[in-house]
Short mmCIF file of C-alpha atoms in Angstrom, two decimals:
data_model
loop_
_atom_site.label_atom_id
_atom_site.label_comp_id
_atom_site.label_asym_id
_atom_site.label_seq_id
_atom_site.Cartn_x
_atom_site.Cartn_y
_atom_site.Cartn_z
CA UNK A 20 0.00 0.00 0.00
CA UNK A 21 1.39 3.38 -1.46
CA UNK A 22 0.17 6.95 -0.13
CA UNK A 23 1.51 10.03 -2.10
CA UNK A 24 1.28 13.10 -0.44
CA UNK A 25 1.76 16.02 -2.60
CA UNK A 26 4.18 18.87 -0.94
CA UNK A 27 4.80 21.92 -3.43
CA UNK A 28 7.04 20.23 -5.75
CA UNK A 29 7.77 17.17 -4.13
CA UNK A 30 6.41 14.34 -2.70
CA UNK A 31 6.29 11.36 0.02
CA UNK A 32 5.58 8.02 -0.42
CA UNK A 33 4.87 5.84 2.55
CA UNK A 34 4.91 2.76 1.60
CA UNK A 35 3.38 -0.53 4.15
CA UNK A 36 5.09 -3.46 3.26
CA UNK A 37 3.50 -6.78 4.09
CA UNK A 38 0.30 -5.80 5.56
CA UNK A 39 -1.54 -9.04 5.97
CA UNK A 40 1.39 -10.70 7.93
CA UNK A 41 0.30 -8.12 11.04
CA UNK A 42 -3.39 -8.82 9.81
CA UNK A 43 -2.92 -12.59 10.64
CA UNK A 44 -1.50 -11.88 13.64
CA UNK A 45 -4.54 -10.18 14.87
CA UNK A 46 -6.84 -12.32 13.69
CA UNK A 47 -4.55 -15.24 15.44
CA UNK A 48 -4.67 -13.36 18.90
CA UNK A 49 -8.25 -13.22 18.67
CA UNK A 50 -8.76 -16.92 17.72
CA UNK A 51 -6.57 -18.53 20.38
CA UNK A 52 -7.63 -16.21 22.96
CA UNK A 53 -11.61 -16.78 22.78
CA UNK A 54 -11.50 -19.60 24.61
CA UNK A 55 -10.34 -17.66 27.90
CA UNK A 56 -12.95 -14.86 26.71
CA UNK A 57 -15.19 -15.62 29.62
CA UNK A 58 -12.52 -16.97 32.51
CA UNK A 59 -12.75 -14.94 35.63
CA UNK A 60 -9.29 -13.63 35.26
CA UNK A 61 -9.33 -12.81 31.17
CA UNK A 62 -9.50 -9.42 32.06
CA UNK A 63 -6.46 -9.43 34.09
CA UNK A 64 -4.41 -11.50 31.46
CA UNK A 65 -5.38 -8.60 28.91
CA UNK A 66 -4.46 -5.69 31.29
CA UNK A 67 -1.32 -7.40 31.79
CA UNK A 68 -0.57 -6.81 28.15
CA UNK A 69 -1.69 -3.53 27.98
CA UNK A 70 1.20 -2.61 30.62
CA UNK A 71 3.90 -4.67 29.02
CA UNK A 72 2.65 -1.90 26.01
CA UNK A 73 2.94 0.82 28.80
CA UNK A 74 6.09 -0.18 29.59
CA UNK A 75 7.43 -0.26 26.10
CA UNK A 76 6.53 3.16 25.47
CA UNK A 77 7.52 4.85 29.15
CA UNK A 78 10.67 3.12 29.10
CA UNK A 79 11.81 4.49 25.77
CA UNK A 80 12.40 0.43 24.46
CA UNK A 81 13.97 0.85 20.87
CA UNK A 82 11.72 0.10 18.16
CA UNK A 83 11.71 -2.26 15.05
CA UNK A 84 12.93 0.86 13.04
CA UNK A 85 15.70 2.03 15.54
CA UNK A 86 17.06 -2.06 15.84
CA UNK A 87 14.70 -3.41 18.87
CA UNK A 88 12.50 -5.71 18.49
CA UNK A 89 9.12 -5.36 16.93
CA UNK A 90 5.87 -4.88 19.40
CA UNK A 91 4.04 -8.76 18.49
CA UNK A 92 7.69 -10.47 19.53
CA UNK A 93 7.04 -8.84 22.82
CA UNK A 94 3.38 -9.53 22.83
CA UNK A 95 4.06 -12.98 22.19
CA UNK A 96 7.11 -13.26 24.70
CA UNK A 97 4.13 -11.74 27.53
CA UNK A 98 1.77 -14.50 26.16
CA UNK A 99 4.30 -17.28 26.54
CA UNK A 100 4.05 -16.17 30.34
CA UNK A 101 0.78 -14.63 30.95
CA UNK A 102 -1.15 -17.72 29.89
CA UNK A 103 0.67 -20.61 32.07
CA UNK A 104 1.37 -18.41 34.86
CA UNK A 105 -1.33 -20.04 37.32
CA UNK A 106 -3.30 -17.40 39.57
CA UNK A 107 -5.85 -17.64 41.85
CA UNK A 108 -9.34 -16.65 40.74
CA UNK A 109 -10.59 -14.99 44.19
CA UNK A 110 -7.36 -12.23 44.13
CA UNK A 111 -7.87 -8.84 43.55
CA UNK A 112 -8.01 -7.95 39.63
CA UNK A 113 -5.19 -5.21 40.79
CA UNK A 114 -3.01 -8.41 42.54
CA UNK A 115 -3.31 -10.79 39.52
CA UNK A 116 -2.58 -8.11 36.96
CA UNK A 117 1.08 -7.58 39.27
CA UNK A 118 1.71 -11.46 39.54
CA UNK A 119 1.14 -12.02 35.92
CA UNK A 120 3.72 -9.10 35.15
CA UNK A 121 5.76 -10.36 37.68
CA UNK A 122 6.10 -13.64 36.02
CA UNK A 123 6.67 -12.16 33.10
CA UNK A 124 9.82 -10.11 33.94
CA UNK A 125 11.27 -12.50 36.00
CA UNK A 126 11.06 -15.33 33.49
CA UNK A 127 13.34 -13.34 31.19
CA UNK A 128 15.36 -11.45 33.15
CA UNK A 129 17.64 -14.21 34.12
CA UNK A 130 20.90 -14.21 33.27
CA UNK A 131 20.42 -16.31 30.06
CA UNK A 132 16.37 -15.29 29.78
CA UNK A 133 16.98 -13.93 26.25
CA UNK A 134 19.01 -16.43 24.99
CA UNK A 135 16.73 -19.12 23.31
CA UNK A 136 13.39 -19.82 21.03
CA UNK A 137 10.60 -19.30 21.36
CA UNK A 138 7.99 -21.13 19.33
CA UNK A 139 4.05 -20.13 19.30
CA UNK A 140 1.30 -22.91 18.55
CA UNK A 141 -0.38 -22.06 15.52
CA UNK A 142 -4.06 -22.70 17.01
CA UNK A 143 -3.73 -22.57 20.71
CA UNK A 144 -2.13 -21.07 23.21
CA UNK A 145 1.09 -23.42 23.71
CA UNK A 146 4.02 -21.85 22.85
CA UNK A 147 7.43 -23.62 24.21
CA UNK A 148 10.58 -21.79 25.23
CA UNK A 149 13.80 -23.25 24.15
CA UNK A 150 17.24 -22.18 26.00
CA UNK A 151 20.39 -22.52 23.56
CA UNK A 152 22.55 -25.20 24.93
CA UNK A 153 25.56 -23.38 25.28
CA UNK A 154 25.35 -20.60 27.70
CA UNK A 155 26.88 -17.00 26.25
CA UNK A 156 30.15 -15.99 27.60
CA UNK A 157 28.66 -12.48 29.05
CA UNK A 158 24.78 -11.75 28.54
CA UNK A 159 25.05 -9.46 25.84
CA UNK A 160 25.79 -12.21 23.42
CA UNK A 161 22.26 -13.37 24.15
CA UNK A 162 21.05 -15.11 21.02
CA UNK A 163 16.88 -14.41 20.50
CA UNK A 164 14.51 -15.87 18.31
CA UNK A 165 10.50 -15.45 18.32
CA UNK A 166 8.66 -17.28 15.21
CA UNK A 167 5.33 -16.39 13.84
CA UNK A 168 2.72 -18.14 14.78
CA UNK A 169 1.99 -18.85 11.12
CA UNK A 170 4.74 -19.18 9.06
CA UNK A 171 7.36 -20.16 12.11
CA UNK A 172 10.06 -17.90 10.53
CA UNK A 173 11.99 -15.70 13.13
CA UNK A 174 10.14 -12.58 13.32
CA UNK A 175 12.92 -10.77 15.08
CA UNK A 176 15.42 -8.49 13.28
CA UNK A 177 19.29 -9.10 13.88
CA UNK A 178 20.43 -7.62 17.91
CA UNK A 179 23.35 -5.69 18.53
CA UNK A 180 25.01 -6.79 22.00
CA UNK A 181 24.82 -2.94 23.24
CA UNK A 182 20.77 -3.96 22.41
CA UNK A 183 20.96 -6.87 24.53
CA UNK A 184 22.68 -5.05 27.22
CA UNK A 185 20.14 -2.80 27.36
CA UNK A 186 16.76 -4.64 27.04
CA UNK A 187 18.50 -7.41 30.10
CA UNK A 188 18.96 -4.01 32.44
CA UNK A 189 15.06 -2.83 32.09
CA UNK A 190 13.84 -6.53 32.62
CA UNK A 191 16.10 -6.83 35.75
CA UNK A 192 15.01 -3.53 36.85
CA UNK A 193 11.33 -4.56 36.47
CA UNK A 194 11.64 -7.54 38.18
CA UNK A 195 13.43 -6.14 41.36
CA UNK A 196 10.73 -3.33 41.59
CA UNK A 197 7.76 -6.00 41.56
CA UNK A 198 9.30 -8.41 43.69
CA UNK A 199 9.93 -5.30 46.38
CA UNK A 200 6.13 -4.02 45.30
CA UNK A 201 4.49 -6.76 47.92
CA UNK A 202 6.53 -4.49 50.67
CA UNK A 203 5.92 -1.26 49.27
CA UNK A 204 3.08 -0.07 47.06
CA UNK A 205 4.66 2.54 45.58
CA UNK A 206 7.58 1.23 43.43
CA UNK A 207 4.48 -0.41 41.29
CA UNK A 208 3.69 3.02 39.36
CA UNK A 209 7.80 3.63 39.60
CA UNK A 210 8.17 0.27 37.69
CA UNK A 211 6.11 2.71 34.87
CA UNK A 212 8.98 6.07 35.59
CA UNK A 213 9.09 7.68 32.28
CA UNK A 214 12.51 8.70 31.11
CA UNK A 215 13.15 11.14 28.30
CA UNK A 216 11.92 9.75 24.98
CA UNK A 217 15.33 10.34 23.52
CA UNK A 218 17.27 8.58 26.08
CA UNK A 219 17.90 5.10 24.13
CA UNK A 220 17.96 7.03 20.62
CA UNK A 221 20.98 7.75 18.60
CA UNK A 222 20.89 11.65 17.18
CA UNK A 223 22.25 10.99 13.76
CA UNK A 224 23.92 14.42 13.54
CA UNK A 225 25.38 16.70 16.44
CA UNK A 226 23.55 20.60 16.02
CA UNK A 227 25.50 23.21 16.54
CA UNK A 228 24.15 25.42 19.33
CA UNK A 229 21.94 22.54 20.08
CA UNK A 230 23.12 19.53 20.21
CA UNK A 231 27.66 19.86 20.10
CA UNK A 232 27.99 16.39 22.27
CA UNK A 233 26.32 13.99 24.38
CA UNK A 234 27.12 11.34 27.07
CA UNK A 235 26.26 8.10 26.54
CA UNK A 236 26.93 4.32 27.65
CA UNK A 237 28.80 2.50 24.82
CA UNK A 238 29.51 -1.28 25.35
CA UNK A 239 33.22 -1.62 24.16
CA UNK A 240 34.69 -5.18 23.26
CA UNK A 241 38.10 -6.48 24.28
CA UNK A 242 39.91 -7.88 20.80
CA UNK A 243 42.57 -9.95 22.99
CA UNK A 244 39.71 -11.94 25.09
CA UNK A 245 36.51 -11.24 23.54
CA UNK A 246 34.90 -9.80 26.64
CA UNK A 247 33.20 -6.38 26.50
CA UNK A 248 32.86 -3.62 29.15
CA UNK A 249 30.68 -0.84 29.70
CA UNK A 250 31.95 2.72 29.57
CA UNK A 251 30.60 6.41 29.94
CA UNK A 252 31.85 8.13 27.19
CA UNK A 253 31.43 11.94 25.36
CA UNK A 254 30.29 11.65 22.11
CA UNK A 255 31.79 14.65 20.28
CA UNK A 256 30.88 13.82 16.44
CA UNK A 257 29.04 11.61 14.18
CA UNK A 258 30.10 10.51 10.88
CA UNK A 259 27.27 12.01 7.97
CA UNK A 260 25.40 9.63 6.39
CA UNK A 261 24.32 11.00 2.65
CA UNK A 262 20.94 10.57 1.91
CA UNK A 263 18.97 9.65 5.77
CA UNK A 264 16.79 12.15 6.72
CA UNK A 265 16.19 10.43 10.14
CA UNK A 266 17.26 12.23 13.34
CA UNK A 267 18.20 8.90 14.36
CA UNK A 268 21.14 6.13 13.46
CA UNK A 269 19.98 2.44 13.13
CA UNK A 270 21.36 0.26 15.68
CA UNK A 271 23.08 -2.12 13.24
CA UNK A 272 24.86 0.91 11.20
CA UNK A 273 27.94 -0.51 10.68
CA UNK A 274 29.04 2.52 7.87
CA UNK A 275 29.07 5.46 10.42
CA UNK A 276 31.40 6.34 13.55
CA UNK A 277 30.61 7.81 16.58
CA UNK A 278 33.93 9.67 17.60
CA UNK A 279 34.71 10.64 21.44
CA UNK A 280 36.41 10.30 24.62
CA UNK A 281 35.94 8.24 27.03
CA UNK A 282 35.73 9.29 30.36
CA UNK A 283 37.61 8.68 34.04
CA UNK A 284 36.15 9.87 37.24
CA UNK A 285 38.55 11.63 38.97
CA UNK A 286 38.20 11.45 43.10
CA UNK A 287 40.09 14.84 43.75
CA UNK A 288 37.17 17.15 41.95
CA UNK A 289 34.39 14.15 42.19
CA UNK A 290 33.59 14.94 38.43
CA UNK A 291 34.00 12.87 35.12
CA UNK A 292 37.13 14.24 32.59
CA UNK A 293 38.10 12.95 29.23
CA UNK A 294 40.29 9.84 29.15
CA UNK A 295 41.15 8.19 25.89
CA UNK A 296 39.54 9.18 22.67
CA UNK A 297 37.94 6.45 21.22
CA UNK A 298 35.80 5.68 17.83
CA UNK A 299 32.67 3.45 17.87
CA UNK A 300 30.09 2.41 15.59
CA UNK A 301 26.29 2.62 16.42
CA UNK A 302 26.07 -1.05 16.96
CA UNK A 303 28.03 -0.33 20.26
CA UNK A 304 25.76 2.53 21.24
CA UNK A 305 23.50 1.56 24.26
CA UNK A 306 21.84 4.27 25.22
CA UNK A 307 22.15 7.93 26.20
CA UNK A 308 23.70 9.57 29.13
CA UNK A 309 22.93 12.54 31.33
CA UNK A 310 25.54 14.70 31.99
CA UNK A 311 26.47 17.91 33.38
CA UNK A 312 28.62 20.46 32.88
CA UNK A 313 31.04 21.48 35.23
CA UNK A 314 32.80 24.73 35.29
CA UNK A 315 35.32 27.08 37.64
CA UNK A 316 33.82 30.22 38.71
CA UNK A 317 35.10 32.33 35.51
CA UNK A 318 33.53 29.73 33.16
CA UNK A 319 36.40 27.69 32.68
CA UNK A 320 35.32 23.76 31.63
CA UNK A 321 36.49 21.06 34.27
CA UNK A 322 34.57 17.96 33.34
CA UNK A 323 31.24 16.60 33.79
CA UNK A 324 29.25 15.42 36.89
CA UNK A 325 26.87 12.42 36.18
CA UNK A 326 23.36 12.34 36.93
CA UNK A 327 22.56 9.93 40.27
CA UNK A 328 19.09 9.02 38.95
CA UNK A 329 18.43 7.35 35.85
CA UNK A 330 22.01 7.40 34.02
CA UNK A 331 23.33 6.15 37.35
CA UNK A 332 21.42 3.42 38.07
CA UNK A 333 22.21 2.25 34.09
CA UNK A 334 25.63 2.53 34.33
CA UNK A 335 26.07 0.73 37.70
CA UNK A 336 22.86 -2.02 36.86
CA UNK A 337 25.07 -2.72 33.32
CA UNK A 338 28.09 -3.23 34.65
CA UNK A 339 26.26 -5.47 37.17
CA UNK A 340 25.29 -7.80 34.32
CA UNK A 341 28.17 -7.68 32.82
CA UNK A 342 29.85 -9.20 35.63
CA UNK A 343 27.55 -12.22 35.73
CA UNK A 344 25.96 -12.36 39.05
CA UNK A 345 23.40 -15.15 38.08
CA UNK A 346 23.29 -18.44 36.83
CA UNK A 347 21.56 -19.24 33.53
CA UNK A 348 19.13 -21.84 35.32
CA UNK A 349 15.34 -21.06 35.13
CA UNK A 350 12.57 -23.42 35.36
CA UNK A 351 11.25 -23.21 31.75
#
């Protein structure tokens, strides 16, 4: 399906390319689903959804078009869970709705809970989850696969590691504010804290007076070992790319460099300063970082301080993973 849109001499074309795959999927939700259309808790299992949506958007999750993954992998990942997670009838709608997103966070946010296949029943329900046999060496090199209900092709676009990285953190982070919720009420709306919409979005050109440099979390790779390490880092320019008009870089741009320094955190002033220079491509971008500028009393530069709230928690909750702190066992 074509739409031209006619602006002064020029035009747009946006163009839908196969339609009737995300047709199918609708109409297969609503088949396999009628059968729960009148359980007590059917409701509850739909709410659920509707916050793993919420939680998508709030959290800033990349989309299919930035390199995430596309919104019916993660419908179907909440399904897998939602569906043969066992509640009990009499609970509150409010209780069931926070156990059935409980399950669902915890069941991937395991060490190795991205790192298998997961395969959908074409006319029910049943899905199976399948964990690779070999373990990754860190859980960025997580290895996911989600095939249509349908055809059984993987409906999931190639991951960068950085991608990985990122999408383990917000699971984890989910899962330790619902498992605290039953203490206290409150970190159940925080579990929903919107951060800037920008934050895990990669500006595909630095604006003068605007935008001359960012922070951001960049997951770097040792050549001798393999390993990889997360680092706060000053992005100072981006490589042009002729011909996107985007104000974002794909995830899996392997063309284009993101040029910067690293940075050090020096005790003596308690502030960030540049380290190393250092040139990246997008695929190790993970997301942004806030920073702020530090300056002497006549205006003179000194460094950056980093912001204790979000970017904080990121850096240190990354670097958590990274060290492996869990086992890749999970009850399946």
């Amino acid at each position: 399906l074509s739409i031209f849109r006619a602006m002064e001499n020029s035009c747009k074309v946006d163009l839908v390319v196969n339609p009737w795959q995300s047709m199918m999927h609708v109409e297969w939700y609503r088949r396999v689903t009628h059968p729960f259309a009148y359980c007590r808790t059917a409701a509850s299992r739909t709410n659920m959804l509707r916050c793993v949506k919420w939680w998508l958007k709030v959290r800033g999750i990349p989309q299919t078009k930035e390199g995430g993954l596309p919104s019916i992998a993660w419908l179907l990942l909440a399904m897998h869970t939602c569906y043969h997670e066992v509640v009990n009838d009499d609970d509150q709608p409010t209780k069931v709705v926070r156990d059935l997103l409980y399950a669902f966070f915890r069941y991937y946010s395991v060490q190795c809970g991205l790192n298998g296949i997961l395969t959908p029943a074409r006319d029910s329900l049943a899905s199976n989850f399948t964990m690779r046999p070999t373990a990754p060496k860190q859980i960025c090199f997580s290895e996911l696969e989600v095939h249509c209900p349908y055809s059984g092709h993987n409906l999931l676009p190639r991951l960068t590691p950085a991608t990985y990285l990122l999408l383990a953190h917000e699971l984890r982070r989910a899962e330790d504010m619902l498992r605290q919720a039953s203490f206290q009420e409150n970190l159940v709306m925080a579990l929903f804290q919107e951060v800037p919409s920008d934050i895990n979005s990669l500006p595909s050109r630095l604006i003068a007076g605007t935008l001359e440099g960012f922070g951001a979390l960049i997951l770097e790779e040792n050549t001798s070992d393999g390993s990889c390490a997360v680092e706060l880092v000053f992005v100072s320019h981006i490589d042009s790319k002729p011909g996107w008009q985007a104000d974002f870089l794909h995830r899996l741009d392997s063309q284009r460099s993101l040029h910067g320094h690293r940075l050090k955190f020096c005790s003596e002033d308690q502030i960030y300063k540049k380290d190393v220079s250092i040139c990246v491509s997008p695929q190790n971008f993970i997301c942004r970082a806030s920073l702020t500028d530090s300056k002497t009393a006549d205006g003179k530069h000194l460094g950056w301080s980093l912001d204790m709230g979000e970017t904080s928690d990121r850096l240190n909750g990354m670097r958590g993973l990274m060290a492996g702190g869990d086992t890749c066992e999970h009850e399946r």
